[in-house]
Amino acid sequence: ITDLKRAEAALELSQKRLARSVLGTQDGLWELDLVSRKPWFSDRFEELLGYERGALNASRNDLKAVLIHPEDRARRQSTFESCVQNDTPYDIEIRLRHHAGHYEWVRSRAQLERDAAGRPVWLAGSIQLITERKHAEQATIEARLAAEAANRAKTSFLANVSHEIRTPMNGVIGMAQLLADTSLDATQREYLDIIRGSADALLGLINDVLDLSKIEAGRFELEKLEFRLRDLIYDSSAALAAQAALKGIEIVVDFDAEVPYVVRADPGRLRQILMNLLGNAAKFTHEGAVTVRVSATPASEGFSRVRIAVTDTGIGIPPDRLDRLFESFSQVDSSTTRLYGGTGLGLSIVKRLTELMGGEIGVESTPRRGSTFWVDITLDAPVAQDAPAPVGRGRRVLLVDDLAASREGLARELIHSGYQVEAAAGAAEALAALERGAPFDVVLADEWMPGTGGLDLLAALRAAPRYAALRFILMSLFGSEAGAHRDERRPDAVCVKPVRGAALARLIDRVLAGDAPPAAESTLPADAERRYRGSRVLIVEDNPVNQRVAQRMCRKLEIDAAVVGNGKEALERLADETFDAVLMDCQMPVMDGFLATERIREQERARGEGTRLPIIALSANVANEDLERCTAAGMDAHLCKPIDAEQLRACLNRFLGPAHASPPVDLRALHELTEGDVEFERELIDTFIASGDKNLADIRDALRSRDFETIGRRAHALRSASANIHAGELSAAASHLESAVRSRAVDQIDTLVRSLSEQLELVNRQLREAG
């Protein structure tokens, strides 16, 4: 019986191994006798579902009804029947009831066994708990659904925001366009161009957000239109030139001769690409220039590969940050203390637009030395190109510009237009060229050059008899101011950089023909020269645009205005020079306006001087606590940003001294009105003071309840009454308030009421003293 004993030993060993395997596995094993329909469950199976050992095996219940979730029973039955009938794999994920009452997700897999006749007799398998995985999958699905819902909500929100922003923006842009079609002098037209450029920039911001959403949703379509490539690039550069010029940054445009004039593409999207690149270049550049270099190579018959490279002399980009440049909502510096704002959308949209147009984008950068962003795009270029006709006829031009890229690009354009050009890098080289004896027909000079600028060169030429009649065209970053000179520095014509080569050639041709467009005349009011000439004002402001705006407003009033960038620089300037007033921004780096004012007042007290330097606060904050802080620091008045020219003039009237400032009331005109009747005049004054105080009290009460209708009526009454007694500034202040109420400019009303109150106090004080 040796073989029998050996077989029994082998069987026992096999059973022990099976038992150890069943105990060791983390799976719950089960079997189903397909003949008797009796199931068997391992201890681990029962443990996974929270049952005591043997509980399921001893149960006489219909375990399918007890264990399987009602929603999963039909699916499990279908899988079972398919396995038994068709030998398909039995592999299903279902929910089984835990002894505690909840359901656990399991993956159940089994193998079918048949007898010798092919009848199914056993189904043996196992379960694994997958509840955590199913919950994670469900969470992922819910997160995806939530994200899709959020995207739909974002799209709807952006559509609504687009509508709400576009409605007033269309009004601004449309009215600016209508204003552009009226008769304007050069200065007014320049200001209008800045307004239109700013409005377009604001509209561009919302367009960026919408464009990104369209691109991500795959609903972005490109147009195919024929347009003049050079005009598009010049127009885009000119739109940002004024903003860049406020920082002293020049935008230079330089074309290769091979660049086609007419192309077919989507001009709006190409402009969007260029505006983004130019905007970034101007933003991150503090000195130097931004150059737009356009080159082209033939791609195939009827196509041209155009490269637009925008180079700046700005801060540059660290090598380890280049990879994030073209990602949405990503910035090289994302800290809360960063110097440069922005949404992080611009370059992401540029990259996607470039790729949609079949092109590519790249960047080369060196920290602290600048960056070059380039875009390569293949454009349809018709064979017949409409190049401008040459108008130069060999006439000689002396081109004076310190920027090599500008000098070389303009020289190429003028030579292409038929002029003979000699270039000079500065005034000294220009004078040397003139002294060499070769006659020139016209001098074309940049206004802003180191040392001796274009206007200085012009003055030197006008002072020399042999050059006094030489035609002179000034190239300016701002344009109009240079033409307003009444002395020997008045050029024959002024053009604003960047200037189209063809337009510049035509301007030179008109100047030489004696048909130059008239330069702007000064629009200064007749009494402004008498009132303000000789006054000096220090503008303390860190924002370059605000600096320029305030300086121009002062200049229109014949005020000599100096500019510094923070409170520390203001203290240093005041230590060396004398000023009649200070326009002090409140929020500035290094030293803010509050601290700077406190230091100025401390120094005045230490010197024991009787005079007090008028300090006028410039702030975008108009809350009472902000005004109180200005007063506590020692400021004398407050102007709300953006600065209104009329309010600035009225405010300066109070502080620029009796020799310059007109009184609140024209008493001589008042005496003429009353024809010397002292009693009638006294009665008129008393009536005005009483009614004026009552009107102001009503305005203040109405302001607290936001009753704008009452504010408008009382302002109208005060405007008429103050005009009757010849209180011009008060009448103007009441008129501004009335206009603000009529146009629903709610954000301005608080400030205008305070200004009205100050003007009324000055009028009442003068009237009481006169009585």
mmCIF file of C-alpha atoms in Angstrom, residues 342-513:
data_model
loop_
_atom_site.group_PDB
_atom_site.id
_atom_site.type_symbol
_atom_site.label_atom_id
_atom_site.label_comp_id
_atom_site.label_asym_id
_atom_site.label_seq_id
_atom_site.Cartn_x
_atom_site.Cartn_y
_atom_site.Cartn_z
ATOM 1 C CA GLY A 342 -0.573 91.963 -15.910
ATOM 2 C CA THR A 343 -2.756 88.902 -16.291
ATOM 3 C CA GLY A 344 -0.155 86.520 -17.696
ATOM 4 C CA LEU A 345 -2.403 85.940 -20.735
ATOM 5 C CA GLY A 346 -0.657 87.978 -23.402
ATOM 6 C CA LEU A 347 2.185 85.698 -24.470
ATOM 7 C CA SER A 348 0.021 82.589 -24.105
ATOM 8 C CA ILE A 349 -2.461 84.063 -26.582
ATOM 9 C CA VAL A 350 0.357 85.215 -28.866
ATOM 10 C CA LYS A 351 1.769 81.677 -28.993
ATOM 11 C CA ARG A 352 -1.608 80.105 -29.730
ATOM 12 C CA LEU A 353 -2.512 82.694 -32.351
ATOM 13 C CA THR A 354 0.859 82.263 -34.037
ATOM 14 C CA GLU A 355 0.424 78.485 -34.157
ATOM 15 C CA LEU A 356 -3.141 78.829 -35.473
ATOM 16 C CA MET A 357 -1.705 80.997 -38.280
ATOM 17 C CA GLY A 358 0.815 78.281 -39.080
ATOM 18 C CA GLY A 359 3.787 80.082 -37.566
ATOM 19 C CA GLU A 360 6.141 79.773 -34.644
ATOM 20 C CA ILE A 361 7.364 82.049 -31.861
ATOM 21 C CA GLY A 362 10.650 82.240 -29.987
ATOM 22 C CA VAL A 363 12.595 84.365 -27.556
ATOM 23 C CA GLU A 364 16.203 85.256 -26.860
ATOM 24 C CA SER A 365 17.025 87.131 -23.688
ATOM 25 C CA THR A 366 19.882 88.217 -21.463
ATOM 26 C CA PRO A 367 19.121 89.439 -17.925
ATOM 27 C CA ARG A 368 19.592 93.215 -17.523
ATOM 28 C CA ARG A 369 20.367 93.606 -21.231
ATOM 29 C CA GLY A 370 17.033 93.031 -22.928
ATOM 30 C CA SER A 371 15.007 90.520 -24.912
ATOM 31 C CA THR A 372 14.028 89.745 -28.480
ATOM 32 C CA PHE A 373 10.704 88.056 -29.191
ATOM 33 C CA TRP A 374 10.262 86.905 -32.754
ATOM 34 C CA VAL A 375 7.360 85.515 -34.738
ATOM 35 C CA ASP A 376 7.751 83.685 -38.057
ATOM 36 C CA ILE A 377 4.590 83.439 -40.182
ATOM 37 C CA THR A 378 4.085 82.408 -43.793
ATOM 38 C CA LEU A 379 1.802 84.958 -45.458
ATOM 39 C CA ASP A 380 0.117 85.012 -48.836
ATOM 40 C CA ALA A 381 1.935 87.674 -50.846
ATOM 41 C CA PRO A 382 0.427 88.575 -54.232
ATOM 42 C CA VAL A 383 3.015 88.785 -56.974
ATOM 43 C CA ALA A 384 2.012 92.343 -57.971
ATOM 44 C CA GLN A 385 3.102 94.621 -55.113
ATOM 45 C CA ASP A 386 1.941 98.250 -54.962
ATOM 46 C CA ALA A 387 5.148 99.995 -53.885
ATOM 47 C CA PRO A 388 4.977 103.786 -53.262
ATOM 48 C CA ALA A 389 6.245 106.019 -56.024
ATOM 49 C CA PRO A 390 9.578 107.785 -55.308
ATOM 50 C CA VAL A 391 9.168 111.518 -54.658
ATOM 51 C CA GLY A 392 12.688 112.486 -53.606
ATOM 52 C CA ARG A 393 14.080 113.308 -57.046
ATOM 53 C CA GLY A 394 17.636 113.161 -55.681
ATOM 54 C CA ARG A 395 17.227 115.953 -53.126
ATOM 55 C CA ARG A 396 19.618 115.829 -50.193
ATOM 56 C CA VAL A 397 18.493 115.140 -46.639
ATOM 57 C CA LEU A 398 20.617 115.456 -43.499
ATOM 58 C CA LEU A 399 19.191 112.877 -41.078
ATOM 59 C CA VAL A 400 20.146 113.423 -37.407
ATOM 60 C CA ASP A 401 19.245 110.709 -34.873
ATOM 61 C CA ASP A 402 21.239 109.219 -32.003
ATOM 62 C CA LEU A 403 19.561 105.787 -32.246
ATOM 63 C CA ALA A 404 21.339 103.680 -34.834
ATOM 64 C CA ALA A 405 18.342 101.457 -35.588
ATOM 65 C CA SER A 406 16.092 104.488 -36.160
ATOM 66 C CA ARG A 407 18.737 106.283 -38.201
ATOM 67 C CA GLU A 408 19.444 103.297 -40.446
ATOM 68 C CA GLY A 409 15.786 102.366 -40.913
ATOM 69 C CA LEU A 410 14.738 105.913 -41.852
ATOM 70 C CA ALA A 411 17.700 106.256 -44.181
ATOM 71 C CA ARG A 412 16.696 103.072 -46.022
ATOM 72 C CA GLU A 413 13.111 104.285 -46.392
ATOM 73 C CA LEU A 414 14.135 107.736 -47.667
ATOM 74 C CA ILE A 415 16.665 106.319 -50.131
ATOM 75 C CA HIS A 416 13.926 103.971 -51.360
ATOM 76 C CA SER A 417 11.770 107.084 -51.926
ATOM 77 C CA GLY A 418 14.443 108.702 -54.088
ATOM 78 C CA TYR A 419 16.237 111.011 -51.598
ATOM 79 C CA GLN A 420 19.970 111.236 -51.091
ATOM 80 C CA VAL A 421 20.619 110.799 -47.369
ATOM 81 C CA GLU A 422 23.569 111.580 -45.149
ATOM 82 C CA ALA A 423 23.133 110.396 -41.564
ATOM 83 C CA ALA A 424 24.560 111.916 -38.392
ATOM 84 C CA ALA A 425 24.464 110.460 -34.878
ATOM 85 C CA GLY A 426 24.123 113.837 -33.158
ATOM 86 C CA ALA A 427 24.114 117.613 -33.473
ATOM 87 C CA ALA A 428 27.905 117.877 -33.576
ATOM 88 C CA GLU A 429 28.145 115.450 -36.515
ATOM 89 C CA ALA A 430 25.313 117.307 -38.264
ATOM 90 C CA LEU A 431 27.074 120.686 -37.948
ATOM 91 C CA ALA A 432 30.293 119.104 -39.185
ATOM 92 C CA ALA A 433 28.476 117.713 -42.234
ATOM 93 C CA LEU A 434 27.034 121.150 -42.972
ATOM 94 C CA GLU A 435 30.447 122.786 -42.587
ATOM 95 C CA ARG A 436 31.952 120.425 -45.145
ATOM 96 C CA GLY A 437 30.127 122.448 -47.752
ATOM 97 C CA ALA A 438 27.847 119.891 -49.350
ATOM 98 C CA PRO A 439 24.466 121.646 -49.614
ATOM 99 C CA PHE A 440 21.417 120.019 -48.092
ATOM 100 C CA ASP A 441 17.790 120.698 -48.962
ATOM 101 C CA VAL A 442 16.381 119.826 -45.554
ATOM 102 C CA VAL A 443 17.482 118.749 -42.076
ATOM 103 C CA LEU A 444 15.518 115.998 -40.371
ATOM 104 C CA ALA A 445 16.399 115.816 -36.643
ATOM 105 C CA ASP A 446 15.257 113.894 -33.592
ATOM 106 C CA GLU A 447 13.997 116.098 -30.748
ATOM 107 C CA TRP A 448 15.354 113.966 -27.899
ATOM 108 C CA MET A 449 19.090 113.376 -28.195
ATOM 109 C CA PRO A 450 21.752 113.329 -25.463
ATOM 110 C CA GLY A 451 23.312 116.717 -24.878
ATOM 111 C CA THR A 452 22.177 118.816 -27.819
ATOM 112 C CA GLY A 453 18.677 117.903 -28.949
ATOM 113 C CA GLY A 454 16.820 118.691 -32.137
ATOM 114 C CA LEU A 455 15.450 122.022 -30.913
ATOM 115 C CA ASP A 456 18.906 123.133 -29.805
ATOM 116 C CA LEU A 457 20.277 122.210 -33.230
ATOM 117 C CA LEU A 458 17.463 124.198 -34.842
ATOM 118 C CA ALA A 459 18.237 127.255 -32.689
ATOM 119 C CA ALA A 460 21.919 127.044 -33.706
ATOM 120 C CA LEU A 461 21.007 126.856 -37.406
ATOM 121 C CA ARG A 462 18.560 129.759 -37.189
ATOM 122 C CA ALA A 463 21.235 131.864 -35.462
ATOM 123 C CA ALA A 464 23.688 131.297 -38.338
ATOM 124 C CA PRO A 465 22.862 133.464 -41.389
ATOM 125 C CA ARG A 466 24.034 130.867 -43.893
ATOM 126 C CA TYR A 467 21.623 128.235 -42.462
ATOM 127 C CA ALA A 468 18.749 130.462 -41.354
ATOM 128 C CA ALA A 469 16.626 129.556 -44.382
ATOM 129 C CA LEU A 470 17.489 125.842 -44.333
ATOM 130 C CA ARG A 471 14.316 123.759 -44.066
ATOM 131 C CA PHE A 472 14.042 121.899 -40.779
ATOM 132 C CA ILE A 473 11.707 119.035 -39.780
ATOM 133 C CA LEU A 474 11.616 117.923 -36.155
ATOM 134 C CA MET A 475 10.923 114.303 -35.241
ATOM 135 C CA SER A 476 9.278 114.192 -31.814
ATOM 136 C CA LEU A 477 7.982 111.503 -29.495
ATOM 137 C CA PHE A 478 5.044 113.776 -28.664
ATOM 138 C CA GLY A 479 4.835 115.995 -31.688
ATOM 139 C CA SER A 480 2.649 118.973 -31.007
ATOM 140 C CA GLU A 481 4.460 120.821 -28.223
ATOM 141 C CA ALA A 482 7.530 121.347 -30.367
ATOM 142 C CA GLY A 483 5.454 123.205 -32.953
ATOM 143 C CA ALA A 484 4.042 125.655 -30.435
ATOM 144 C CA HIS A 485 7.269 127.649 -30.022
ATOM 145 C CA ARG A 486 7.061 131.263 -31.065
ATOM 146 C CA ASP A 487 10.818 131.897 -31.104
ATOM 147 C CA GLU A 488 13.700 130.848 -33.298
ATOM 148 C CA ARG A 489 13.112 127.219 -32.344
ATOM 149 C CA ARG A 490 9.994 126.873 -34.468
ATOM 150 C CA PRO A 491 10.554 124.105 -37.060
ATOM 151 C CA ASP A 492 9.021 124.047 -40.532
ATOM 152 C CA ALA A 493 7.130 120.896 -39.662
ATOM 153 C CA VAL A 494 6.849 118.312 -36.890
ATOM 154 C CA CYS A 495 6.285 114.573 -37.277
ATOM 155 C CA VAL A 496 5.606 112.071 -34.520
ATOM 156 C CA LYS A 497 7.808 108.978 -34.256
ATOM 157 C CA PRO A 498 7.576 106.247 -35.356
ATOM 158 C CA VAL A 499 6.831 107.728 -38.762
ATOM 159 C CA ARG A 500 6.082 105.772 -41.949
ATOM 160 C CA GLY A 501 8.826 106.060 -44.530
ATOM 161 C CA ALA A 502 6.373 106.967 -47.276
ATOM 162 C CA ALA A 503 4.603 109.542 -45.076
ATOM 163 C CA LEU A 504 7.933 111.088 -44.107
ATOM 164 C CA ALA A 505 8.968 111.302 -47.756
ATOM 165 C CA ARG A 506 5.711 113.079 -48.618
ATOM 166 C CA LEU A 507 6.155 115.485 -45.672
ATOM 167 C CA ILE A 508 9.663 116.384 -46.837
ATOM 168 C CA ASP A 509 8.322 116.930 -50.332
ATOM 169 C CA ARG A 510 5.619 119.301 -48.995
ATOM 170 C CA VAL A 511 8.109 121.226 -46.853
ATOM 171 C CA LEU A 512 10.445 121.727 -49.787
ATOM 172 C CA ALA A 513 7.503 122.825 -51.926
#
